[in-house]
Amino acid sequence: AIYKPMSNPTLCRLMRTIRSRFGLHLIPAGSALRYLLTNRYRGPSMTLFIADQFPGGEAKCRVTFMNQQTGAFNGAEKLAKATDAVVIYVTIEPRPDSSYDVHFSLITDHPSETAMGEITTQFNEKLQHTIEQEPVFWLWSHRRWK
């Protein structure tokens, strides 16, 4: 999974520990392109982008999210275009028996054929729909307007 390191080293270490406890390999965003290009021929794989962090007030990519202009990460889109990787939106829903349902929704299987910003916009539309369907799962870290 690709993530943006947090500015607080202690909190960043804690989040890495939590997110990697079941074997997830975490890659800092700054190393993502090199890692993906180096490992693209190793066989089938899936790379996740942890998209629950604040992109910063200086975010260059802007989308309409929850009815207001909002900064958004567009690194996943840039990497998908650079590696021509299929882009899928994933939701995870808890079940009463303590297991989870995982749902996959295709954004594009030809990212190089999409206009710049289209993938990021579609992702944010799907995220907004997920939040509207189940607001209880909207993580505190999804706050985009700090």
Coordinates of C-alpha atoms in Angstrom, one line a residue:
A1 CA 0.0 0.0 0.0
I2 CA 1.2 3.5 -0.8
Y3 CA 0.8 6.1 1.9
K4 CA 1.8 9.7 2.6
P5 CA 4.1 9.7 5.7
M6 CA 2.7 11.8 8.6
S7 CA 4.6 14.8 9.9
N8 CA 4.5 13.4 13.5
P9 CA 7.1 10.5 13.5
T10 CA 5.6 8.8 16.5
L11 CA 2.1 8.8 15.0
C12 CA 3.4 7.8 11.6
R13 CA 5.2 4.8 13.2
L14 CA 2.0 3.8 15.1
M15 CA -0.1 4.0 11.9
R16 CA 2.5 1.9 9.9
T17 CA 2.4 -0.7 12.7
I18 CA -1.4 -0.9 12.7
R19 CA -1.6 -1.0 8.9
S20 CA 1.1 -3.6 8.4
R21 CA 0.2 -6.0 11.2
F22 CA -1.3 -8.5 8.8
G23 CA 1.6 -8.4 6.3
L24 CA 0.8 -5.4 4.3
H25 CA 3.9 -3.9 2.7
L26 CA 3.8 -0.1 3.1
I27 CA 5.6 2.2 0.5
P28 CA 6.0 5.9 1.2
A29 CA 4.5 8.0 -1.6
G30 CA 7.8 9.5 -2.6
S31 CA 9.2 6.0 -3.5
A32 CA 6.1 4.7 -5.2
L33 CA 6.9 5.2 -8.9
R34 CA 10.4 3.7 -8.6
Y35 CA 8.9 0.7 -6.6
L36 CA 6.1 0.1 -9.1
L37 CA 8.4 0.3 -12.1
T38 CA 11.0 -1.9 -10.6
N39 CA 8.5 -4.6 -9.6
R40 CA 6.0 -4.5 -12.5
Y41 CA 7.2 -7.7 -14.0
R42 CA 7.2 -9.8 -10.8
G43 CA 3.8 -11.3 -11.6
P44 CA 0.3 -10.3 -10.6
S45 CA 0.0 -7.9 -7.7
M46 CA -2.3 -5.3 -6.3
T47 CA -1.2 -1.9 -5.0
L48 CA -3.4 0.0 -2.6
F49 CA -3.5 3.7 -2.1
I50 CA -4.4 4.7 1.4
A51 CA -6.6 7.7 0.6
D52 CA -7.7 8.8 4.0
Q53 CA -5.2 11.6 4.6
F54 CA -5.5 15.4 4.2
P55 CA -3.8 16.5 1.0
G56 CA -2.8 19.8 2.3
G57 CA -4.1 23.3 1.6
E58 CA -1.7 23.7 -1.3
A59 CA -3.1 20.6 -3.2
K60 CA -2.9 21.3 -6.9
C61 CA -5.7 19.0 -7.8
R62 CA -9.2 20.3 -7.0
V63 CA -12.4 18.4 -7.0
T64 CA -16.0 19.0 -5.9
F65 CA -16.4 16.8 -2.8
M66 CA -19.4 17.0 -0.4
N67 CA -20.6 20.1 -2.4
Q68 CA -17.4 22.2 -2.0
Q69 CA -14.2 22.6 -3.8
T70 CA -11.6 20.5 -2.1
G71 CA -7.9 19.6 -2.6
A72 CA -7.3 16.0 -3.6
F73 CA -4.3 13.7 -4.0
N74 CA -3.8 12.9 -7.7
G75 CA -0.6 10.8 -7.2
A76 CA -2.6 7.5 -7.8
E77 CA -3.8 8.8 -11.1
K78 CA -0.3 9.9 -12.2
L79 CA 1.1 6.5 -11.2
A80 CA -1.8 4.6 -12.9
K81 CA -1.1 6.6 -16.1
A82 CA 2.7 6.0 -15.9
T83 CA 2.3 2.3 -15.4
D84 CA -0.9 1.8 -17.3
A85 CA -2.4 0.0 -14.3
V86 CA -6.1 -0.8 -13.8
V87 CA -7.7 1.5 -11.3
I88 CA -10.3 0.0 -8.9
Y89 CA -12.2 1.6 -6.1
V90 CA -12.5 -0.6 -3.0
T91 CA -15.0 -0.5 -0.2
I92 CA -14.9 -2.7 2.9
E93 CA -18.0 -3.2 5.0
P94 CA -18.2 -4.9 8.4
R95 CA -20.6 -7.8 8.8
P96 CA -22.5 -8.8 12.0
D97 CA -20.4 -12.0 12.3
S98 CA -17.2 -9.9 12.6
S99 CA -16.1 -10.6 9.0
Y100 CA -16.0 -8.1 6.2
D101 CA -17.5 -7.8 2.7
V102 CA -15.1 -6.3 0.1
H103 CA -16.5 -4.6 -3.0
F104 CA -14.6 -3.7 -6.1
S105 CA -15.7 -1.1 -8.6
L106 CA -13.8 -0.4 -11.8
I107 CA -12.8 3.2 -12.4
T108 CA -10.8 2.4 -15.6
D109 CA -8.8 -0.4 -17.2
H110 CA -7.1 2.0 -19.6
P111 CA -5.8 5.0 -17.6
S112 CA -3.6 6.3 -20.4
E113 CA -6.8 6.9 -22.4
T114 CA -8.4 9.1 -19.7
A115 CA -8.2 12.9 -19.4
M116 CA -6.0 14.2 -16.6
G117 CA -8.1 14.6 -13.5
E118 CA -10.8 12.1 -14.6
I119 CA -9.6 9.2 -12.4
T120 CA -9.2 11.5 -9.4
T121 CA -12.7 12.9 -9.9
Q122 CA -14.3 9.5 -10.3
F123 CA -12.5 8.3 -7.2
N124 CA -13.8 11.2 -5.1
E125 CA -17.3 10.8 -6.5
K126 CA -17.3 7.1 -5.4
L127 CA -15.9 8.1 -2.0
Q128 CA -18.6 10.6 -1.6
H129 CA -21.2 8.0 -2.5
T130 CA -19.8 5.6 0.0
I131 CA -20.0 8.2 2.7
E132 CA -23.5 9.1 1.8
Q133 CA -24.6 5.5 2.0
E134 CA -22.8 4.7 5.3
P135 CA -21.9 8.0 7.1
V136 CA -20.8 6.0 10.2
F137 CA -17.8 4.7 8.2
W138 CA -16.5 8.2 7.4
L139 CA -13.2 8.2 9.2
W140 CA -12.1 11.3 11.2
S141 CA -9.1 11.4 8.9
H142 CA -11.3 12.0 5.8
R143 CA -11.7 15.5 7.0
R144 CA -10.6 17.5 3.9
W145 CA -11.2 21.0 5.3
K146 CA -8.8 21.2 8.3

